[in-house]
């Protein structure tokens, strides 16, 4: 197995099957810190730098919480406007990273430009963790999603998936790469204007991702083991920030999951995952159903980030 020590976590494209399971194993090994709500000292000599050029609730705070749980230190920024990258100077990735690499031992980066974390990794002497890059990828979220499924179902092979919503989303890209490594059946339900770009579709099909397109979730919800959702009412992920608007639009029923639909058509053990935040595609009445697993992910997200930090910083082999 390739070592994780010193490795950048930029994409799931090159993740091998056993590497997913190694991340899961380490997450479970470190779980007592999160479960018992205590901080240890595994990374007490290490510092995490968070460089977030786009808003985040879950990814940044879960990564920071993970570092605290392992006894490490945290510095960084949550709004690039308060740095030289976001003012008059518009300081670029290279110049910024050539500073940040000396302020800590690992850099967790979210950026509105696809490929920005990979660009940072070219210049940094410390590992870069991609926490979402434009429409590119979101590997730590999808590792959390897969870890959640693995814990719930005991396996990743042999499941039927529905990927529903905006297929341009970085989570959908990372999930498509990941599923290509596992035995799967998948349905993709997305508006045409939010469908995979042709070059991405060709790439993942060539890698082994097999799916059928469907128009409406009602057509296939009865077959699904996992319903993996993203909004179709979305901001532009190439922007640093987009303010809320009155005329955001609403979600057609084709892309919506409701308690009624789950009750009437879903398998009893079907799981609904959503990386969140949501709009009206996932109605609040689903929260109290047996299918909901998106809140569980708040916890699993900390475990997965503890695992990744411990692995890339060499605290576990
Ligand atoms: N899932 C996710 O990426 O959420 P945040 O944007 O809040 O980090």
PDB file of C-alpha atoms and ligand atoms in Angstrom:
ATOM      1  CA  UNK A   1       0.000   0.000   0.000  1.00  0.00           C
ATOM      2  CA  UNK A   2       1.205   3.525  -0.752  1.00  0.00           C
ATOM      3  CA  UNK A   3       1.988   5.407   2.417  1.00  0.00           C
ATOM      4  CA  UNK A   4      -0.292   8.263   3.396  1.00  0.00           C
ATOM      5  CA  UNK A   5       2.545  10.035   5.205  1.00  0.00           C
ATOM      6  CA  UNK A   6       3.169  13.437   3.680  1.00  0.00           C
ATOM      7  CA  UNK A   7       0.591  12.783   0.967  1.00  0.00           C
ATOM      8  CA  UNK A   8      -1.745  15.397  -0.502  1.00  0.00           C
ATOM      9  CA  UNK A   9      -5.443  14.476  -0.438  1.00  0.00           C
ATOM     10  CA  UNK A  10      -6.568  16.212  -3.622  1.00  0.00           C
ATOM     11  CA  UNK A  11      -8.842  13.762  -5.421  1.00  0.00           C
ATOM     12  CA  UNK A  12     -10.448  10.337  -5.112  1.00  0.00           C
ATOM     13  CA  UNK A  13      -9.541   9.547  -8.701  1.00  0.00           C
ATOM     14  CA  UNK A  14      -6.321   7.835  -7.721  1.00  0.00           C
ATOM     15  CA  UNK A  15      -7.549   6.300  -4.445  1.00  0.00           C
ATOM     16  CA  UNK A  16      -7.215   2.543  -4.410  1.00  0.00           C
ATOM     17  CA  UNK A  17      -9.845   0.294  -2.841  1.00  0.00           C
ATOM     18  CA  UNK A  18      -7.732  -0.673   0.154  1.00  0.00           C
ATOM     19  CA  UNK A  19      -6.934   2.998   0.805  1.00  0.00           C
ATOM     20  CA  UNK A  20     -10.627   3.753   1.391  1.00  0.00           C
ATOM     21  CA  UNK A  21     -10.752   0.938   3.938  1.00  0.00           C
ATOM     22  CA  UNK A  22      -7.525   2.070   5.609  1.00  0.00           C
ATOM     23  CA  UNK A  23      -9.072   5.519   6.149  1.00  0.00           C
ATOM     24  CA  UNK A  24     -12.193   3.865   7.619  1.00  0.00           C
ATOM     25  CA  UNK A  25     -10.109   1.622   9.903  1.00  0.00           C
ATOM     26  CA  UNK A  26      -8.109   4.556  11.291  1.00  0.00           C
ATOM     27  CA  UNK A  27     -11.295   6.620  11.730  1.00  0.00           C
ATOM     28  CA  UNK A  28     -12.743   3.844  13.881  1.00  0.00           C
ATOM     29  CA  UNK A  29      -9.477   3.473  15.789  1.00  0.00           C
ATOM     30  CA  UNK A  30      -9.576   7.184  16.693  1.00  0.00           C
ATOM     31  CA  UNK A  31     -13.316   7.240  17.372  1.00  0.00           C
ATOM     32  CA  UNK A  32     -13.034   7.131  21.206  1.00  0.00           C
ATOM     33  CA  UNK A  33     -11.812  10.771  21.214  1.00  0.00           C
ATOM     34  CA  UNK A  34     -14.976  11.974  19.491  1.00  0.00           C
ATOM     35  CA  UNK A  35     -17.343   9.513  21.173  1.00  0.00           C
ATOM     36  CA  UNK A  36     -16.078  10.401  24.661  1.00  0.00           C
ATOM     37  CA  UNK A  37     -15.817  14.129  23.800  1.00  0.00           C
ATOM     38  CA  UNK A  38     -12.213  14.407  24.906  1.00  0.00           C
ATOM     39  CA  UNK A  39      -9.020  15.678  23.346  1.00  0.00           C
ATOM     40  CA  UNK A  40      -5.948  13.467  23.181  1.00  0.00           C
ATOM     41  CA  UNK A  41      -2.335  14.222  22.351  1.00  0.00           C
ATOM     42  CA  UNK A  42      -1.615  12.225  19.194  1.00  0.00           C
ATOM     43  CA  UNK A  43      -0.917  15.394  17.154  1.00  0.00           C
ATOM     44  CA  UNK A  44       0.153  17.650  20.016  1.00  0.00           C
ATOM     45  CA  UNK A  45       3.275  18.731  18.151  1.00  0.00           C
ATOM     46  CA  UNK A  46       1.459  19.531  14.908  1.00  0.00           C
ATOM     47  CA  UNK A  47      -0.454  22.522  13.550  1.00  0.00           C
ATOM     48  CA  UNK A  48      -3.232  22.596  10.978  1.00  0.00           C
ATOM     49  CA  UNK A  49      -3.574  25.666   8.737  1.00  0.00           C
ATOM     50  CA  UNK A  50      -7.067  26.183   7.305  1.00  0.00           C
ATOM     51  CA  UNK A  51      -7.138  28.299   4.129  1.00  0.00           C
ATOM     52  CA  UNK A  52     -10.801  28.737   3.196  1.00  0.00           C
ATOM     53  CA  UNK A  53     -11.510  30.997   0.225  1.00  0.00           C
ATOM     54  CA  UNK A  54     -15.192  30.004   0.165  1.00  0.00           C
ATOM     55  CA  UNK A  55     -17.743  29.726   2.969  1.00  0.00           C
ATOM     56  CA  UNK A  56     -18.031  26.470   4.894  1.00  0.00           C
ATOM     57  CA  UNK A  57     -19.772  25.259   8.015  1.00  0.00           C
ATOM     58  CA  UNK A  58     -19.117  21.527   8.064  1.00  0.00           C
ATOM     59  CA  UNK A  59     -15.824  20.979   6.296  1.00  0.00           C
ATOM     60  CA  UNK A  60     -13.738  23.631   7.995  1.00  0.00           C
ATOM     61  CA  UNK A  61     -15.148  23.132  11.461  1.00  0.00           C
ATOM     62  CA  UNK A  62     -15.036  19.319  11.273  1.00  0.00           C
ATOM     63  CA  UNK A  63     -11.399  19.478  10.170  1.00  0.00           C
ATOM     64  CA  UNK A  64     -10.540  21.934  12.941  1.00  0.00           C
ATOM     65  CA  UNK A  65     -12.509  19.873  15.490  1.00  0.00           C
ATOM     66  CA  UNK A  66     -10.610  16.767  14.380  1.00  0.00           C
ATOM     67  CA  UNK A  67      -7.285  18.523  14.935  1.00  0.00           C
ATOM     68  CA  UNK A  68      -8.381  19.673  18.396  1.00  0.00           C
ATOM     69  CA  UNK A  69      -9.569  16.155  19.275  1.00  0.00           C
ATOM     70  CA  UNK A  70      -6.086  14.860  18.442  1.00  0.00           C
ATOM     71  CA  UNK A  71      -4.435  17.542  20.576  1.00  0.00           C
ATOM     72  CA  UNK A  72      -3.070  19.549  17.655  1.00  0.00           C
ATOM     73  CA  UNK A  73      -3.077  23.294  17.047  1.00  0.00           C
ATOM     74  CA  UNK A  74      -5.100  25.249  14.499  1.00  0.00           C
ATOM     75  CA  UNK A  75      -4.542  28.531  12.697  1.00  0.00           C
ATOM     76  CA  UNK A  76      -5.833  29.927   9.432  1.00  0.00           C
ATOM     77  CA  UNK A  77      -8.547  31.979   7.773  1.00  0.00           C
ATOM     78  CA  UNK A  78     -12.198  31.409   6.971  1.00  0.00           C
ATOM     79  CA  UNK A  79     -12.583  34.463   4.741  1.00  0.00           C
ATOM     80  CA  UNK A  80      -9.887  35.347   2.229  1.00  0.00           C
ATOM     81  CA  UNK A  81     -11.137  38.964   2.244  1.00  0.00           C
ATOM     82  CA  UNK A  82      -9.237  39.346   5.498  1.00  0.00           C
ATOM     83  CA  UNK A  83      -6.003  38.261   3.813  1.00  0.00           C
ATOM     84  CA  UNK A  84      -3.917  39.728   0.989  1.00  0.00           C
ATOM     85  CA  UNK A  85      -5.487  37.157  -1.356  1.00  0.00           C
ATOM     86  CA  UNK A  86      -8.792  38.982  -1.020  1.00  0.00           C
ATOM     87  CA  UNK A  87      -7.822  42.660  -1.058  1.00  0.00           C
ATOM     88  CA  UNK A  88      -6.064  45.066  -3.417  1.00  0.00           C
ATOM     89  CA  UNK A  89      -3.143  42.671  -3.882  1.00  0.00           C
ATOM     90  CA  UNK A  90      -5.121  39.556  -4.908  1.00  0.00           C
ATOM     91  CA  UNK A  91      -2.104  37.517  -3.828  1.00  0.00           C
ATOM     92  CA  UNK A  92      -1.944  34.252  -5.745  1.00  0.00           C
ATOM     93  CA  UNK A  93      -1.887  30.656  -4.566  1.00  0.00           C
ATOM     94  CA  UNK A  94       1.869  30.196  -4.868  1.00  0.00           C
ATOM     95  CA  UNK A  95       2.804  33.305  -2.887  1.00  0.00           C
ATOM     96  CA  UNK A  96       0.212  32.516  -0.216  1.00  0.00           C
ATOM     97  CA  UNK A  97       1.209  28.872   0.164  1.00  0.00           C
ATOM     98  CA  UNK A  98       4.923  29.746   0.318  1.00  0.00           C
ATOM     99  CA  UNK A  99       3.973  31.535   3.564  1.00  0.00           C
ATOM    100  CA  UNK A 100       1.426  29.107   4.984  1.00  0.00           C
ATOM    101  CA  UNK A 101       3.736  26.096   4.712  1.00  0.00           C
ATOM    102  CA  UNK A 102       5.837  27.558   7.538  1.00  0.00           C
ATOM    103  CA  UNK A 103       2.861  28.320   9.766  1.00  0.00           C
ATOM    104  CA  UNK A 104       1.831  24.692  10.148  1.00  0.00           C
ATOM    105  CA  UNK A 105       2.353  21.069   9.147  1.00  0.00           C
ATOM    106  CA  UNK A 106      -0.702  20.467   6.949  1.00  0.00           C
ATOM    107  CA  UNK A 107      -2.927  22.860   4.986  1.00  0.00           C
ATOM    108  CA  UNK A 108      -6.675  22.261   4.550  1.00  0.00           C
ATOM    109  CA  UNK A 109      -7.829  24.375   1.598  1.00  0.00           C
ATOM    110  CA  UNK A 110     -11.187  25.261   0.095  1.00  0.00           C
ATOM    111  CA  UNK A 111     -11.115  27.403  -3.018  1.00  0.00           C
ATOM    112  CA  UNK A 112     -13.520  28.670  -5.678  1.00  0.00           C
ATOM    113  CA  UNK A 113     -11.056  27.799  -8.457  1.00  0.00           C
ATOM    114  CA  UNK A 114     -11.026  24.194  -9.595  1.00  0.00           C
ATOM    115  CA  UNK A 115      -7.469  22.895  -9.223  1.00  0.00           C
ATOM    116  CA  UNK A 116      -6.344  25.507  -6.674  1.00  0.00           C
ATOM    117  CA  UNK A 117      -5.426  22.893  -4.015  1.00  0.00           C
ATOM    118  CA  UNK A 118      -3.466  20.948  -6.647  1.00  0.00           C
ATOM    119  CA  UNK A 119      -1.661  24.152  -7.580  1.00  0.00           C
ATOM    120  CA  UNK A 120      -0.931  24.746  -3.873  1.00  0.00           C
ATOM    121  CA  UNK A 121       0.445  21.203  -3.573  1.00  0.00           C
ATOM    122  CA  UNK A 122       3.012  21.958  -6.300  1.00  0.00           C
ATOM    123  CA  UNK A 123       4.510  24.690  -4.144  1.00  0.00           C
ATOM    124  CA  UNK A 124       4.002  23.430  -0.587  1.00  0.00           C
ATOM    125  CA  UNK A 125       6.397  21.311   1.413  1.00  0.00           C
ATOM    126  CA  UNK A 126       3.516  20.126   3.645  1.00  0.00           C
ATOM    127  CA  UNK A 127       0.449  18.056   2.698  1.00  0.00           C
ATOM    128  CA  UNK A 128      -2.542  19.831   1.177  1.00  0.00           C
ATOM    129  CA  UNK A 129      -6.049  18.533   1.890  1.00  0.00           C
ATOM    130  CA  UNK A 130      -8.610  19.574  -0.716  1.00  0.00           C
ATOM    131  CA  UNK A 131     -11.713  20.689   1.161  1.00  0.00           C
ATOM    132  CA  UNK A 132     -13.613  21.522  -2.044  1.00  0.00           C
ATOM    133  CA  UNK A 133     -12.331  23.276  -5.165  1.00  0.00           C
ATOM    134  CA  UNK A 134     -14.880  25.049  -7.336  1.00  0.00           C
ATOM    135  CA  UNK A 135     -16.846  22.456  -9.307  1.00  0.00           C
ATOM    136  CA  UNK A 136     -13.839  20.113  -8.986  1.00  0.00           C
ATOM    137  CA  UNK A 137     -13.810  17.607  -6.131  1.00  0.00           C
ATOM    138  CA  UNK A 138     -14.612  17.227  -2.442  1.00  0.00           C
ATOM    139  CA  UNK A 139     -12.685  14.158  -1.324  1.00  0.00           C
ATOM    140  CA  UNK A 140     -13.045  14.517   2.453  1.00  0.00           C
ATOM    141  CA  UNK A 141     -16.832  14.845   2.184  1.00  0.00           C
ATOM    142  CA  UNK A 142     -17.131  11.785  -0.025  1.00  0.00           C
ATOM    143  CA  UNK A 143     -14.813   9.759   2.209  1.00  0.00           C
ATOM    144  CA  UNK A 144     -17.199  10.701   5.034  1.00  0.00           C
ATOM    145  CA  UNK A 145     -20.190   9.628   2.907  1.00  0.00           C
ATOM    146  CA  UNK A 146     -18.605   6.282   2.050  1.00  0.00           C
ATOM    147  CA  UNK A 147     -17.519   5.726   5.648  1.00  0.00           C
ATOM    148  CA  UNK A 148     -21.130   6.341   6.709  1.00  0.00           C
ATOM    149  CA  UNK A 149     -22.455   3.789   4.212  1.00  0.00           C
ATOM    150  CA  UNK A 150     -19.782   1.285   5.183  1.00  0.00           C
ATOM    151  CA  UNK A 151     -20.703   1.606   8.859  1.00  0.00           C
ATOM    152  CA  UNK A 152     -24.406   1.365   8.154  1.00  0.00           C
ATOM    153  CA  UNK A 153     -24.348  -1.463   5.598  1.00  0.00           C
ATOM    154  CA  UNK A 154     -21.040  -3.188   6.359  1.00  0.00           C
ATOM    155  CA  UNK A 155     -19.913  -2.991   2.727  1.00  0.00           C
ATOM    156  CA  UNK A 156     -19.577  -0.718  -0.269  1.00  0.00           C
ATOM    157  CA  UNK A 157     -19.870  -3.369  -2.967  1.00  0.00           C
ATOM    158  CA  UNK A 158     -23.174  -4.576  -4.359  1.00  0.00           C
ATOM    159  CA  UNK A 159     -25.267  -1.510  -3.547  1.00  0.00           C
ATOM    160  CA  UNK A 160     -27.692   0.377  -5.783  1.00  0.00           C
ATOM    161  CA  UNK A 161     -27.206   4.136  -5.752  1.00  0.00           C
ATOM    162  CA  UNK A 162     -29.253   7.107  -6.865  1.00  0.00           C
ATOM    163  CA  UNK A 163     -27.191  10.232  -7.482  1.00  0.00           C
ATOM    164  CA  UNK A 164     -29.683  13.063  -7.684  1.00  0.00           C
ATOM    165  CA  UNK A 165     -29.321  16.813  -8.174  1.00  0.00           C
ATOM    166  CA  UNK A 166     -26.552  18.855  -9.741  1.00  0.00           C
ATOM    167  CA  UNK A 167     -23.979  16.504 -11.292  1.00  0.00           C
ATOM    168  CA  UNK A 168     -21.549  19.408 -11.766  1.00  0.00           C
ATOM    169  CA  UNK A 169     -21.070  19.412  -7.994  1.00  0.00           C
ATOM    170  CA  UNK A 170     -17.671  18.516  -6.608  1.00  0.00           C
ATOM    171  CA  UNK A 171     -19.192  15.832  -4.381  1.00  0.00           C
ATOM    172  CA  UNK A 172     -20.738  14.139  -7.426  1.00  0.00           C
ATOM    173  CA  UNK A 173     -17.358  14.136  -9.164  1.00  0.00           C
ATOM    174  CA  UNK A 174     -15.555  12.587  -6.181  1.00  0.00           C
ATOM    175  CA  UNK A 175     -18.409  10.092  -5.678  1.00  0.00           C
ATOM    176  CA  UNK A 176     -18.300   9.040  -9.357  1.00  0.00           C
ATOM    177  CA  UNK A 177     -14.554   8.410  -9.123  1.00  0.00           C
ATOM    178  CA  UNK A 178     -15.051   6.461  -5.889  1.00  0.00           C
ATOM    179  CA  UNK A 179     -17.909   4.311  -7.192  1.00  0.00           C
ATOM    180  CA  UNK A 180     -15.786   3.319 -10.178  1.00  0.00           C
ATOM    181  CA  UNK A 181     -13.664   1.337  -7.677  1.00  0.00           C
ATOM    182  CA  UNK A 182     -16.617  -0.628  -6.252  1.00  0.00           C
ATOM    183  CA  UNK A 183     -19.220  -3.034  -7.575  1.00  0.00           C
ATOM    184  CA  UNK A 184     -22.276  -0.825  -8.015  1.00  0.00           C
ATOM    185  CA  UNK A 185     -25.487  -0.114  -9.874  1.00  0.00           C
ATOM    186  CA  UNK A 186     -26.310   3.574 -10.188  1.00  0.00           C
ATOM    187  CA  UNK A 187     -29.004   5.908 -11.473  1.00  0.00           C
ATOM    188  CA  UNK A 188     -28.295   9.559 -12.224  1.00  0.00           C
ATOM    189  CA  UNK A 189     -31.164  12.044 -12.022  1.00  0.00           C
ATOM    190  CA  UNK A 190     -30.271  15.587 -12.984  1.00  0.00           C
ATOM    191  CA  UNK A 191     -31.535  18.486 -15.111  1.00  0.00           C
ATOM    192  CA  UNK A 192     -29.787  18.561 -18.511  1.00  0.00           C
ATOM    193  CA  UNK A 193     -28.081  21.868 -17.731  1.00  0.00           C
ATOM    194  CA  UNK A 194     -26.627  20.360 -14.547  1.00  0.00           C
ATOM    195  CA  UNK A 195     -25.481  17.086 -16.064  1.00  0.00           C
ATOM    196  CA  UNK A 196     -21.834  15.891 -16.096  1.00  0.00           C
ATOM    197  CA  UNK A 197     -19.606  17.671 -18.602  1.00  0.00           C
ATOM    198  CA  UNK A 198     -18.922  15.351 -21.581  1.00  0.00           C
ATOM    199  CA  UNK A 199     -15.208  15.019 -20.826  1.00  0.00           C
ATOM    200  CA  UNK A 200     -15.894  14.113 -17.205  1.00  0.00           C
ATOM    201  CA  UNK A 201     -18.572  11.592 -18.193  1.00  0.00           C
ATOM    202  CA  UNK A 202     -16.182   9.916 -20.637  1.00  0.00           C
ATOM    203  CA  UNK A 203     -13.433   9.805 -18.038  1.00  0.00           C
ATOM    204  CA  UNK A 204     -15.531   8.167 -15.305  1.00  0.00           C
ATOM    205  CA  UNK A 205     -17.208   5.738 -17.690  1.00  0.00           C
ATOM    206  CA  UNK A 206     -13.748   4.723 -18.927  1.00  0.00           C
ATOM    207  CA  UNK A 207     -12.772   4.211 -15.278  1.00  0.00           C
ATOM    208  CA  UNK A 208     -15.734   1.886 -14.707  1.00  0.00           C
ATOM    209  CA  UNK A 209     -18.554   4.067 -13.347  1.00  0.00           C
ATOM    210  CA  UNK A 210     -21.751   2.553 -14.781  1.00  0.00           C
ATOM    211  CA  UNK A 211     -25.093   4.323 -14.561  1.00  0.00           C
ATOM    212  CA  UNK A 212     -28.417   4.937 -16.252  1.00  0.00           C
ATOM    213  CA  UNK A 213     -30.027   8.350 -16.484  1.00  0.00           C
ATOM    214  CA  UNK A 214     -33.586   8.739 -15.251  1.00  0.00           C
ATOM    215  CA  UNK A 215     -36.010  11.663 -15.389  1.00  0.00           C
ATOM    216  CA  UNK A 216     -37.767  11.352 -12.044  1.00  0.00           C
ATOM    217  CA  UNK A 217     -36.831   9.867  -8.688  1.00  0.00           C
ATOM    218  CA  UNK A 218     -40.178   8.069  -8.522  1.00  0.00           C
ATOM    219  CA  UNK A 219     -39.007   5.800 -11.362  1.00  0.00           C
ATOM    220  CA  UNK A 220     -36.216   4.172  -9.346  1.00  0.00           C
ATOM    221  CA  UNK A 221     -36.464   5.063  -5.662  1.00  0.00           C
ATOM    222  CA  UNK A 222     -37.804   1.573  -4.925  1.00  0.00           C
ATOM    223  CA  UNK A 223     -34.496   0.006  -5.998  1.00  0.00           C
ATOM    224  CA  UNK A 224     -32.105   2.260  -4.103  1.00  0.00           C
ATOM    225  CA  UNK A 225     -29.900   1.313  -1.180  1.00  0.00           C
ATOM    226  CA  UNK A 226     -28.378   4.795  -1.103  1.00  0.00           C
ATOM    227  CA  UNK A 227     -29.970   8.067  -2.230  1.00  0.00           C
ATOM    228  CA  UNK A 228     -27.147  10.592  -2.573  1.00  0.00           C
ATOM    229  CA  UNK A 229     -28.395  14.137  -2.950  1.00  0.00           C
ATOM    230  CA  UNK A 230     -27.286  17.606  -3.938  1.00  0.00           C
ATOM    231  CA  UNK A 231     -29.461  20.673  -4.543  1.00  0.00           C
ATOM    232  CA  UNK A 232     -30.463  21.855  -8.007  1.00  0.00           C
ATOM    233  CA  UNK A 233     -30.956  25.330  -6.529  1.00  0.00           C
ATOM    234  CA  UNK A 234     -27.283  26.171  -6.250  1.00  0.00           C
ATOM    235  CA  UNK A 235     -24.854  29.064  -5.996  1.00  0.00           C
ATOM    236  CA  UNK A 236     -22.110  29.442  -8.573  1.00  0.00           C
ATOM    237  CA  UNK A 237     -19.238  27.423  -7.133  1.00  0.00           C
ATOM    238  CA  UNK A 238     -16.688  29.369  -9.166  1.00  0.00           C
ATOM    239  CA  UNK A 239     -17.376  32.446  -7.020  1.00  0.00           C
ATOM    240  CA  UNK A 240     -15.809  33.182  -3.663  1.00  0.00           C
ATOM    241  CA  UNK A 241     -19.237  34.010  -2.284  1.00  0.00           C
ATOM    242  CA  UNK A 242     -22.810  34.415  -3.443  1.00  0.00           C
ATOM    243  CA  UNK A 243     -25.379  36.208  -1.326  1.00  0.00           C
ATOM    244  CA  UNK A 244     -28.900  34.804  -0.863  1.00  0.00           C
ATOM    245  CA  UNK A 245     -31.510  36.021  -3.380  1.00  0.00           C
ATOM    246  CA  UNK A 246     -35.311  36.134  -3.191  1.00  0.00           C
ATOM    247  CA  UNK A 247     -35.602  34.536  -6.659  1.00  0.00           C
ATOM    248  CA  UNK A 248     -33.411  31.490  -6.094  1.00  0.00           C
ATOM    249  CA  UNK A 249     -36.109  29.214  -7.528  1.00  0.00           C
ATOM    250  CA  UNK A 250     -37.568  25.979  -6.275  1.00  0.00           C
ATOM    251  CA  UNK A 251     -36.845  22.313  -6.886  1.00  0.00           C
ATOM    252  CA  UNK A 252     -39.034  20.299  -9.284  1.00  0.00           C
ATOM    253  CA  UNK A 253     -40.444  17.105  -7.754  1.00  0.00           C
ATOM    254  CA  UNK A 254     -38.158  15.045 -10.044  1.00  0.00           C
ATOM    255  CA  UNK A 255     -35.230  15.944  -7.766  1.00  0.00           C
ATOM    256  CA  UNK A 256     -37.031  16.074  -4.425  1.00  0.00           C
ATOM    257  CA  UNK A 257     -37.079  13.550  -1.574  1.00  0.00           C
ATOM    258  CA  UNK A 258     -39.992  13.661   0.835  1.00  0.00           C
ATOM    259  CA  UNK A 259     -41.165  11.549   3.748  1.00  0.00           C
ATOM    260  CA  UNK A 260     -44.259  10.540   1.739  1.00  0.00           C
ATOM    261  CA  UNK A 261     -42.175   9.319  -1.202  1.00  0.00           C
ATOM    262  CA  UNK A 262     -39.864   7.348   1.077  1.00  0.00           C
ATOM    263  CA  UNK A 263     -42.792   5.860   2.999  1.00  0.00           C
ATOM    264  CA  UNK A 264     -44.645   4.809  -0.142  1.00  0.00           C
ATOM    265  CA  UNK A 265     -41.795   3.636  -2.390  1.00  0.00           C
ATOM    266  CA  UNK A 266     -38.374   3.258  -0.738  1.00  0.00           C
ATOM    267  CA  UNK A 267     -36.847   0.050   0.582  1.00  0.00           C
ATOM    268  CA  UNK A 268     -37.132  -0.013   4.393  1.00  0.00           C
ATOM    269  CA  UNK A 269     -33.351   0.154   4.770  1.00  0.00           C
ATOM    270  CA  UNK A 270     -32.632   2.757   2.068  1.00  0.00           C
ATOM    271  CA  UNK A 271     -30.285   5.499   3.277  1.00  0.00           C
ATOM    272  CA  UNK A 272     -30.559   9.189   2.385  1.00  0.00           C
ATOM    273  CA  UNK A 273     -27.298  11.132   2.351  1.00  0.00           C
ATOM    274  CA  UNK A 274     -26.905  14.829   1.589  1.00  0.00           C
ATOM    275  CA  UNK A 275     -23.641  16.692   1.974  1.00  0.00           C
ATOM    276  CA  UNK A 276     -25.643  19.780   3.091  1.00  0.00           C
ATOM    277  CA  UNK A 277     -26.519  22.618   3.137  1.00  0.00           C
ATOM    278  CA  UNK A 278     -29.913  21.852   1.607  1.00  0.00           C
ATOM    279  CA  UNK A 279     -32.587  23.838  -0.124  1.00  0.00           C
ATOM    280  CA  UNK A 280     -36.085  22.462  -0.811  1.00  0.00           C
ATOM    281  CA  UNK A 281     -34.906  19.221  -2.479  1.00  0.00           C
ATOM    282  CA  UNK A 282     -34.709  17.480   0.900  1.00  0.00           C
ATOM    283  CA  UNK A 283     -37.719  18.367   2.973  1.00  0.00           C
ATOM    284  CA  UNK A 284     -37.388  18.618   6.756  1.00  0.00           C
ATOM    285  CA  UNK A 285     -39.953  15.858   7.264  1.00  0.00           C
ATOM    286  CA  UNK A 286     -37.292  13.367   6.095  1.00  0.00           C
ATOM    287  CA  UNK A 287     -35.226  14.226   9.192  1.00  0.00           C
ATOM    288  CA  UNK A 288     -37.360  12.022  11.429  1.00  0.00           C
ATOM    289  CA  UNK A 289     -37.508   9.022   9.078  1.00  0.00           C
ATOM    290  CA  UNK A 290     -35.523   5.802   9.426  1.00  0.00           C
ATOM    291  CA  UNK A 291     -33.772   6.718   6.149  1.00  0.00           C
ATOM    292  CA  UNK A 292     -32.004   9.876   7.319  1.00  0.00           C
ATOM    293  CA  UNK A 293     -28.247   9.589   7.778  1.00  0.00           C
ATOM    294  CA  UNK A 294     -27.092  13.148   7.053  1.00  0.00           C
ATOM    295  CA  UNK A 295     -26.976  14.120  10.713  1.00  0.00           C
ATOM    296  CA  UNK A 296     -24.876  11.043  11.498  1.00  0.00           C
ATOM    297  CA  UNK A 297     -22.381  12.525   9.075  1.00  0.00           C
ATOM    298  CA  UNK A 298     -21.634  15.453  11.374  1.00  0.00           C
ATOM    299  CA  UNK A 299     -20.075  12.913  13.734  1.00  0.00           C
ATOM    300  CA  UNK A 300     -18.552  10.697  11.054  1.00  0.00           C
ATOM    301  CA  UNK A 301     -17.054  13.790   9.409  1.00  0.00           C
ATOM    302  CA  UNK A 302     -14.936  14.453  12.477  1.00  0.00           C
ATOM    303  CA  UNK A 303     -13.790  10.821  12.579  1.00  0.00           C
ATOM    304  CA  UNK A 304     -12.820  10.910   8.903  1.00  0.00           C
ATOM    305  CA  UNK A 305     -10.868  14.167   9.260  1.00  0.00           C
ATOM    306  CA  UNK A 306      -9.071  12.756  12.344  1.00  0.00           C
ATOM    307  CA  UNK A 307      -8.142   9.749  10.233  1.00  0.00           C
ATOM    308  CA  UNK A 308      -6.819  11.828   7.336  1.00  0.00           C
ATOM    309  CA  UNK A 309      -4.848  14.188   9.582  1.00  0.00           C
ATOM    310  CA  UNK A 310      -3.314  11.307  11.548  1.00  0.00           C
ATOM    311  CA  UNK A 311      -2.423   9.463   8.335  1.00  0.00           C
ATOM    312  CA  UNK A 312      -0.865  12.323   6.376  1.00  0.00           C
ATOM    313  CA  UNK A 313       1.008  13.572   9.435  1.00  0.00           C
ATOM    314  CA  UNK A 314       2.403  10.108  10.101  1.00  0.00           C
ATOM    315  CA  UNK A 315       0.868   9.654  13.564  1.00  0.00           C
ATOM    316  CA  UNK A 316      -0.408   6.275  12.364  1.00  0.00           C
ATOM    317  CA  UNK A 317       1.133   4.226   9.586  1.00  0.00           C
TER     318      UNK A 317
HETATM  319  N1  LIG B   1     -20.645  19.466   3.022  1.00  0.00           N
HETATM  320  C1  LIG B   1     -20.008  20.653   2.939  1.00  0.00           C
HETATM  321  O1  LIG B   1     -19.046  20.815   2.177  1.00  0.00           O
HETATM  322  O2  LIG B   1     -20.518  21.616   3.756  1.00  0.00           O
HETATM  323  P1  LIG B   1     -19.845  23.021   4.034  1.00  0.00           P
HETATM  324  O3  LIG B   1     -19.930  23.815   2.747  1.00  0.00           O
HETATM  325  O4  LIG B   1     -20.636  23.631   5.139  1.00  0.00           O
HETATM  326  O5  LIG B   1     -18.410  22.781   4.405  1.00  0.00           O
END
